[in-house]
Amino acid sequence: MNAPTLPTSLVENPRLDRWIRFLPDRTVRIATGKVEIGQGVVTALGQIAADELDVPLERVVVLSGDTAEGPDEMYTTSSLSIEMSGGSIRLVCAEVRAKALDRAALRLNCSPQDLSVVDGRFLQNGADSGQDYWTIASEIDFSQAPTGAAATKPVAAYKVVGQSVPRLDLPAKVTGAAFVHDVLPDGVLHARMLRQPNPGAALQSLDEAAIRRAAQGELEILRDANFVAFVSPVEGVAQSAAAAAPAHATWSNARRIEPPQQEAAWLKGQASIDRTIGAAPAGSPTKRPFQITVSRPYIAHASMGPSCALAELKEGHLTVWSHGQGMHPLRRNLAAVLGLPVEAITARHLHGAGCYGHNGADDAALDAALIARRLPGRCIRLQWRREEEFGFEPVGPAMLVTLHVDLDERGRPADWTTEIFSATHVQRPGMGSGYLLAAEALAEPPPEVKPTDPPEERGGGGTRNAVPLYDVPAHRILHHLVVRPPVRTSALRGLGALPNVFAIESLMDELAARAGEDPVAYRLSILSEPRARRLVADVARRANWSARGPAGTGKGLGLGFARYKNRAAYAAVVASVTVQESVRVDHVWALADAGLVVNPDGARNQLEGGVVQALSWTLKEQVRFDESGIASCDWQSYPILRFSELPEIEAELVDGAGNPSLGVGECTVGPTAAAVGNAVAHALGVRIHDMPLTRDRIMAALLKA
Amino acid sequence: MTIDLTVNGERRQIDAPVTTSLLEVLRNQLGLFGTRYGCGLEQCGSCMVLVDGEPVYSCSREAGTVAGRSVTTIEGLGRVDSLHPLQLAFLDEQAGQCGYCLSGIVISAKALLDRTPNPSRADIVQALDKHLCRCGAHQRILRAVERAANTMRNGRTA
Ligand code: FES
Ligand code: FES
């Protein structure tokens, strides 16, 4: 077999021991730069290693997100972990297996072909040879770079991959301590923050005496320019101080937000960086123009657990424990702010509550590190307050999407322009244009930089899923990257995919109606991609689409389809809804094609979770602003979907084992939003274009109808 | 101030201002980390514990008010090697993603099943509706509670 092009992860971490070690207790430790964020990646990567090495999963330990010993694989994002880290681990394990068998064959004076592996033991022509990975490991040079040259197993030989093995991390989570929040070394100091209201705001006064009175206990107040932290051996004391602090601080240069800035419509006409991507401008004037505009407001990650980190500075070395999505990038970002060499910092991942993108996790790590720097030798546990989590995490950007199409005589799009207004979708420090939050509060804040969005080769940001998978002769994107949104924005599950798919699939239903055709039949008439066709037809069958009633009865059935990033998993979703004054989603059928699935139950869990989160976004969620910033700072002002609002969900994967693994974590969000939008339009007989589909909007639509 | 209470069947004596939250006492003084902080506002349910069998938000409950009472946390249900049927059912159904919400939910489910051994889906939804789960594991969680109810009614233990 020819050496394949190595995955980036292997090129950038060119030592076998960064990936794999055989430990004395007869386990094998696989290391990954990707981290567990509730998506089950650690288990799935363990499964891949177990198969490739022929060791049972019980012997595989996975070290994840560790700058001291594990590989640098940037951030855990974009449903890429199985493709990237999994692909690397598979190659590394195949290579180590081959090397181990070569060495064993030398020792046993036989051919490697005579050897097989069972439970990590090497059998010679079926009989125990007395050799195994652990007896041979010392003879392998693990400082070598992986070559990717060893043959990996054929899919048909997988025993563990493809099985729904239970998640390795879940037992701890239903019995006790399991998260970074739960680490409490002796002598730990608890810390909370007073946040600078916005970058550029300057602290004019702080009534420390009043804060101390509110705190009622031993309290240290640390100040550094506009950075203020409260530290106490007693958590409640630090918490009370921080809760009282905003009322006892005055700031100059605080921003003023106007009410319209809260809405996506505000984006149009703002200063932006403009690009045209795709086909040349349409030549002839439009003959049968049609257009549709949809919007999605700012939405929150709204993690159940507030951001938290531990940090300790000991003998000049800083160790940080964080639930961020990438420990190596975090280390680099911390080093840049603290003015330390990266070698002086170790960043270790510990589990946190689900984050669904770039939330406050990394910012909390810097908060903790800055405090630890002031109190050397003490372990600092920093946690955000609930209102801080809502008020200061980066939010998913609002988007306004207009589709202009020119139809052919059969009512199919002949020319299509997608116009997108959105702030940046990625301000991960070191990747996009953003900084760790507290850096802005220090004496020398970082310079303002021009915002960027992920390039289209990486799936785009605002443009993610803007290119329809349908057969369209000419398509172009006009992308307006709005440069100064009122609040910090960054990556949230799916980036621009949800609004873009919502737009495309709304258009499909509108065009089908104009053509007098069934929405599924209309789609299939311009969808030639075989895997896509199969999925749409299959989900429609499961949802008994052929029995779909007329529009405007209060009951609706709607479909949404997309292939995430046009290159990850395919998903088709049907939703049935009942609309009276508000929307009740009754049933959701979600079907995905994710190629070879490492852990089917884990993947289904991701599909279901994506459906529920998208339902919540579509029906309920909008970040609200007041004049100084984000005002929806608790679960009452930012409600999410509850148990009593849950539909029946059937989420399934089609057999895709003939194709490579495709990331599945984000594929259902766009199609789910679109399916609900279309079902509501079917139920009402009139479409609501702006998310969330609230009671007010339904009442307004009914008045119009 | 000294407060006497029973936690997971054991008599405990703690020394804390009576206004300290029960959540902070459980976590930071007794080392029971399964009870989690989510909001401190009685809005999410991450911090749910049983006080004399009733589900209570420990984030807003002052420790002084549980003097002489019996508190049960997730650790009191079962440990990894001796799981309660509810914990077992959550693992059997793989009911959870990040897992942050789960211990509070299991506690509310325990209170429900103690009262109503044969709950309908609607009973379970009602009992859990004060809990939030951002990962969207709701359907699996409902199935897990149904599974646990079945197991417990049939007298099988873990
Ligand atoms: S932490 Fe108590 S209800 Fe949220
Ligand atoms: S499993 Fe993550 S919040 Fe429920």
Coordinates of N, CA and C in Angstrom, one line a residue, chain A residues 594-678:
Chain A
A594 N -24.2 9.1 7.8 CA -23.0 9.5 8.3 C -21.8 8.6 7.9
G595 N -22.1 7.8 6.8 CA -21.0 6.9 6.4 C -20.8 5.8 7.5
L596 N -19.6 5.4 7.6 CA -19.3 4.4 8.6 C -19.4 5.0 10.0
V597 N -20.3 4.5 10.8 CA -20.6 5.0 12.2 C -19.8 4.2 13.2
V598 N -19.0 4.9 14.0 CA -18.1 4.2 15.0 C -19.0 3.7 16.1
N599 N -19.9 4.5 16.6 CA -20.8 4.1 17.7 C -22.2 4.6 17.4
P600 N -23.0 3.6 16.9 CA -24.3 4.0 16.4 C -25.2 4.7 17.5
D601 N -25.2 4.1 18.7 CA -26.1 4.7 19.7 C -25.6 6.1 20.1
G602 N -24.3 6.3 20.1 CA -23.7 7.6 20.4 C -24.1 8.6 19.3
A603 N -24.0 8.1 18.1 CA -24.4 9.0 17.0 C -25.9 9.4 17.0
R604 N -26.7 8.4 17.3 CA -28.2 8.7 17.5 C -28.4 9.7 18.6
N605 N -27.6 9.5 19.7 CA -27.7 10.5 20.8 C -27.4 11.9 20.3
Q606 N -26.4 12.0 19.5 CA -26.1 13.3 18.9 C -27.2 13.9 18.0
L607 N -27.7 13.0 17.2 CA -28.8 13.4 16.3 C -30.0 13.9 17.1
E608 N -30.4 13.2 18.2 CA -31.5 13.6 19.0 C -31.2 14.9 19.7
G609 N -30.0 15.0 20.2 CA -29.6 16.3 20.9 C -29.7 17.5 20.0
G610 N -29.2 17.2 18.7 CA -29.3 18.3 17.7 C -30.7 18.7 17.4
V611 N -31.6 17.7 17.3 CA -33.0 18.0 17.1 C -33.6 18.9 18.2
V612 N -33.3 18.4 19.4 CA -33.9 19.2 20.5 C -33.4 20.6 20.6
Q613 N -32.1 20.7 20.5 CA -31.5 22.1 20.6 C -32.0 23.0 19.4
A614 N -32.1 22.4 18.3 CA -32.6 23.2 17.1 C -34.1 23.6 17.3
L615 N -34.9 22.7 17.9 CA -36.3 23.0 18.2 C -36.3 24.2 19.2
S616 N -35.5 24.1 20.2 CA -35.4 25.2 21.2 C -35.1 26.5 20.5
W617 N -34.0 26.5 19.7 CA -33.6 27.8 19.0 C -34.7 28.3 18.1
T618 N -35.4 27.4 17.4 CA -36.3 27.8 16.4 C -37.6 28.3 17.1
L619 N -38.0 27.7 18.2 CA -39.3 28.1 18.8 C -39.2 29.2 19.8
K620 N -38.0 29.2 20.5 CA -38.0 30.0 21.8 C -36.9 31.0 22.0
E621 N -35.8 30.8 21.3 CA -34.6 31.5 21.9 C -34.2 32.8 21.1
Q622 N -33.9 33.8 21.9 CA -33.4 35.1 21.4 C -32.6 35.7 22.6
V623 N -31.4 36.1 22.3 CA -30.7 36.9 23.3 C -31.2 38.3 23.3
R624 N -31.6 38.8 24.5 CA -32.1 40.2 24.6 C -31.1 41.1 25.1
F625 N -31.1 42.3 24.5 CA -30.2 43.4 25.0 C -30.9 44.5 25.7
D626 N -30.2 45.1 26.7 CA -30.7 46.4 27.1 C -29.6 47.4 26.7
E627 N -29.6 48.6 27.3 CA -28.7 49.6 26.7 C -27.2 49.3 27.0
S628 N -27.0 48.5 28.0 CA -25.6 48.3 28.3 C -25.0 46.9 27.9
G629 N -25.9 46.0 27.5 CA -25.4 44.7 27.0 C -26.5 43.7 27.0
I630 N -26.0 42.4 27.2 CA -27.0 41.3 27.2 C -27.9 41.3 28.4
A631 N -29.2 41.3 28.3 CA -30.1 41.4 29.4 C -30.8 40.1 29.7
S632 N -30.7 39.1 28.8 CA -31.3 37.8 29.1 C -30.3 37.0 29.9
C633 N -30.3 37.2 31.2 CA -29.2 36.6 32.0 C -29.6 35.5 32.9
D634 N -30.8 35.0 32.8 CA -31.2 33.8 33.5 C -32.1 32.9 32.7
W635 N -32.5 31.8 33.3 CA -33.3 30.9 32.5 C -34.8 31.3 32.3
Q636 N -35.2 32.4 33.1 CA -36.5 32.9 32.9 C -36.5 33.8 31.7
S637 N -35.5 34.6 31.5 CA -35.5 35.6 30.4 C -34.9 34.9 29.2
Y638 N -34.3 33.7 29.4 CA -33.7 33.0 28.2 C -34.2 31.5 28.3
P639 N -35.5 31.3 28.1 CA -36.1 30.0 28.2 C -35.6 29.0 27.1
I640 N -35.4 27.8 27.5 CA -35.1 26.8 26.5 C -36.2 25.7 26.6
L641 N -36.1 24.8 25.6 CA -37.1 23.7 25.5 C -37.2 22.9 26.8
R642 N -38.3 22.6 27.3 CA -38.5 21.8 28.5 C -39.0 20.4 28.2
F643 N -39.0 19.6 29.2 CA -39.6 18.2 29.1 C -41.0 18.2 28.5
S644 N -41.8 19.2 29.1 CA -43.2 19.2 28.7 C -43.4 19.7 27.2
E645 N -42.4 20.1 26.6 CA -42.5 20.6 25.2 C -41.8 19.7 24.2
L646 N -41.4 18.5 24.7 CA -40.6 17.6 23.9 C -41.6 16.8 23.0
P647 N -41.3 16.7 21.7 CA -42.0 15.9 20.8 C -41.5 14.4 20.9
E648 N -42.2 13.5 20.3 CA -41.7 12.2 20.1 C -40.6 12.3 19.0
I649 N -39.4 11.7 19.3 CA -38.3 11.9 18.3 C -37.9 10.5 17.8
E650 N -37.9 10.3 16.5 CA -37.3 9.1 16.0 C -36.1 9.5 15.2
A651 N -34.9 9.2 15.7 CA -33.7 9.5 15.0 C -32.9 8.2 14.6
E652 N -32.7 8.1 13.4 CA -32.0 6.9 12.8 C -30.9 7.2 11.9
L653 N -30.0 6.3 11.7 CA -28.9 6.4 10.7 C -29.2 5.4 9.6
V654 N -29.0 5.8 8.4 CA -29.1 4.8 7.4 C -27.8 4.1 7.3
D655 N -27.8 2.9 6.7 CA -26.5 2.1 6.6 C -25.6 2.8 5.6
G656 N -24.5 3.3 6.1 CA -23.6 4.0 5.2 C -22.2 3.5 5.3
A657 N -22.1 2.2 5.7 CA -20.8 1.6 6.1 C -19.9 1.6 4.9
G658 N -20.4 1.7 3.6 CA -19.5 1.7 2.5 C -18.7 3.0 2.3
N659 N -19.1 4.0 3.1 CA -18.5 5.3 2.9 C -17.7 5.7 4.2
P660 N -16.8 6.6 4.0 CA -16.0 7.0 5.2 C -16.9 7.7 6.3
S661 N -16.4 7.7 7.5 CA -17.1 8.3 8.6 C -17.2 9.8 8.4
L662 N -18.4 10.3 8.7 CA -18.7 11.8 8.5 C -19.2 12.3 9.9
G663 N -18.7 13.5 10.2 CA -19.1 14.0 11.5 C -20.6 14.2 11.6
V664 N -21.2 14.0 12.8 CA -22.6 13.9 12.9 C -23.2 14.9 13.9
G665 N -22.3 15.5 14.7 CA -22.8 16.3 15.8 C -23.7 17.5 15.4
E666 N -23.5 18.0 14.2 CA -24.2 19.3 13.8 C -25.2 19.1 12.7
C667 N -25.3 17.9 12.2 CA -26.0 17.7 10.9 C -27.5 18.0 11.0
T668 N -28.1 17.7 12.2 CA -29.6 17.8 12.3 C -30.1 19.2 12.5
V669 N -29.2 20.2 12.9 CA -29.8 21.4 13.4 C -30.5 22.2 12.3
G670 N -29.8 22.4 11.2 CA -30.4 23.1 10.1 C -31.7 22.5 9.6
P671 N -31.6 21.2 9.2 CA -32.8 20.5 8.7 C -34.0 20.5 9.8
T672 N -33.7 20.5 11.0 CA -34.8 20.5 12.0 C -35.5 21.8 12.0
A673 N -34.7 22.9 12.1 CA -35.2 24.3 12.1 C -36.1 24.4 10.8
A674 N -35.6 24.0 9.7 CA -36.3 24.1 8.4 C -37.6 23.3 8.4
A675 N -37.5 22.1 8.9 CA -38.7 21.2 9.0 C -39.8 21.9 9.8
V676 N -39.4 22.5 10.9 CA -40.4 23.1 11.8 C -41.0 24.4 11.1
G677 N -40.1 25.1 10.5 CA -40.6 26.3 9.7 C -41.6 25.9 8.7
N678 N -41.3 24.9 7.9 CA -42.2 24.5 6.9 C -43.4 23.8 7.4

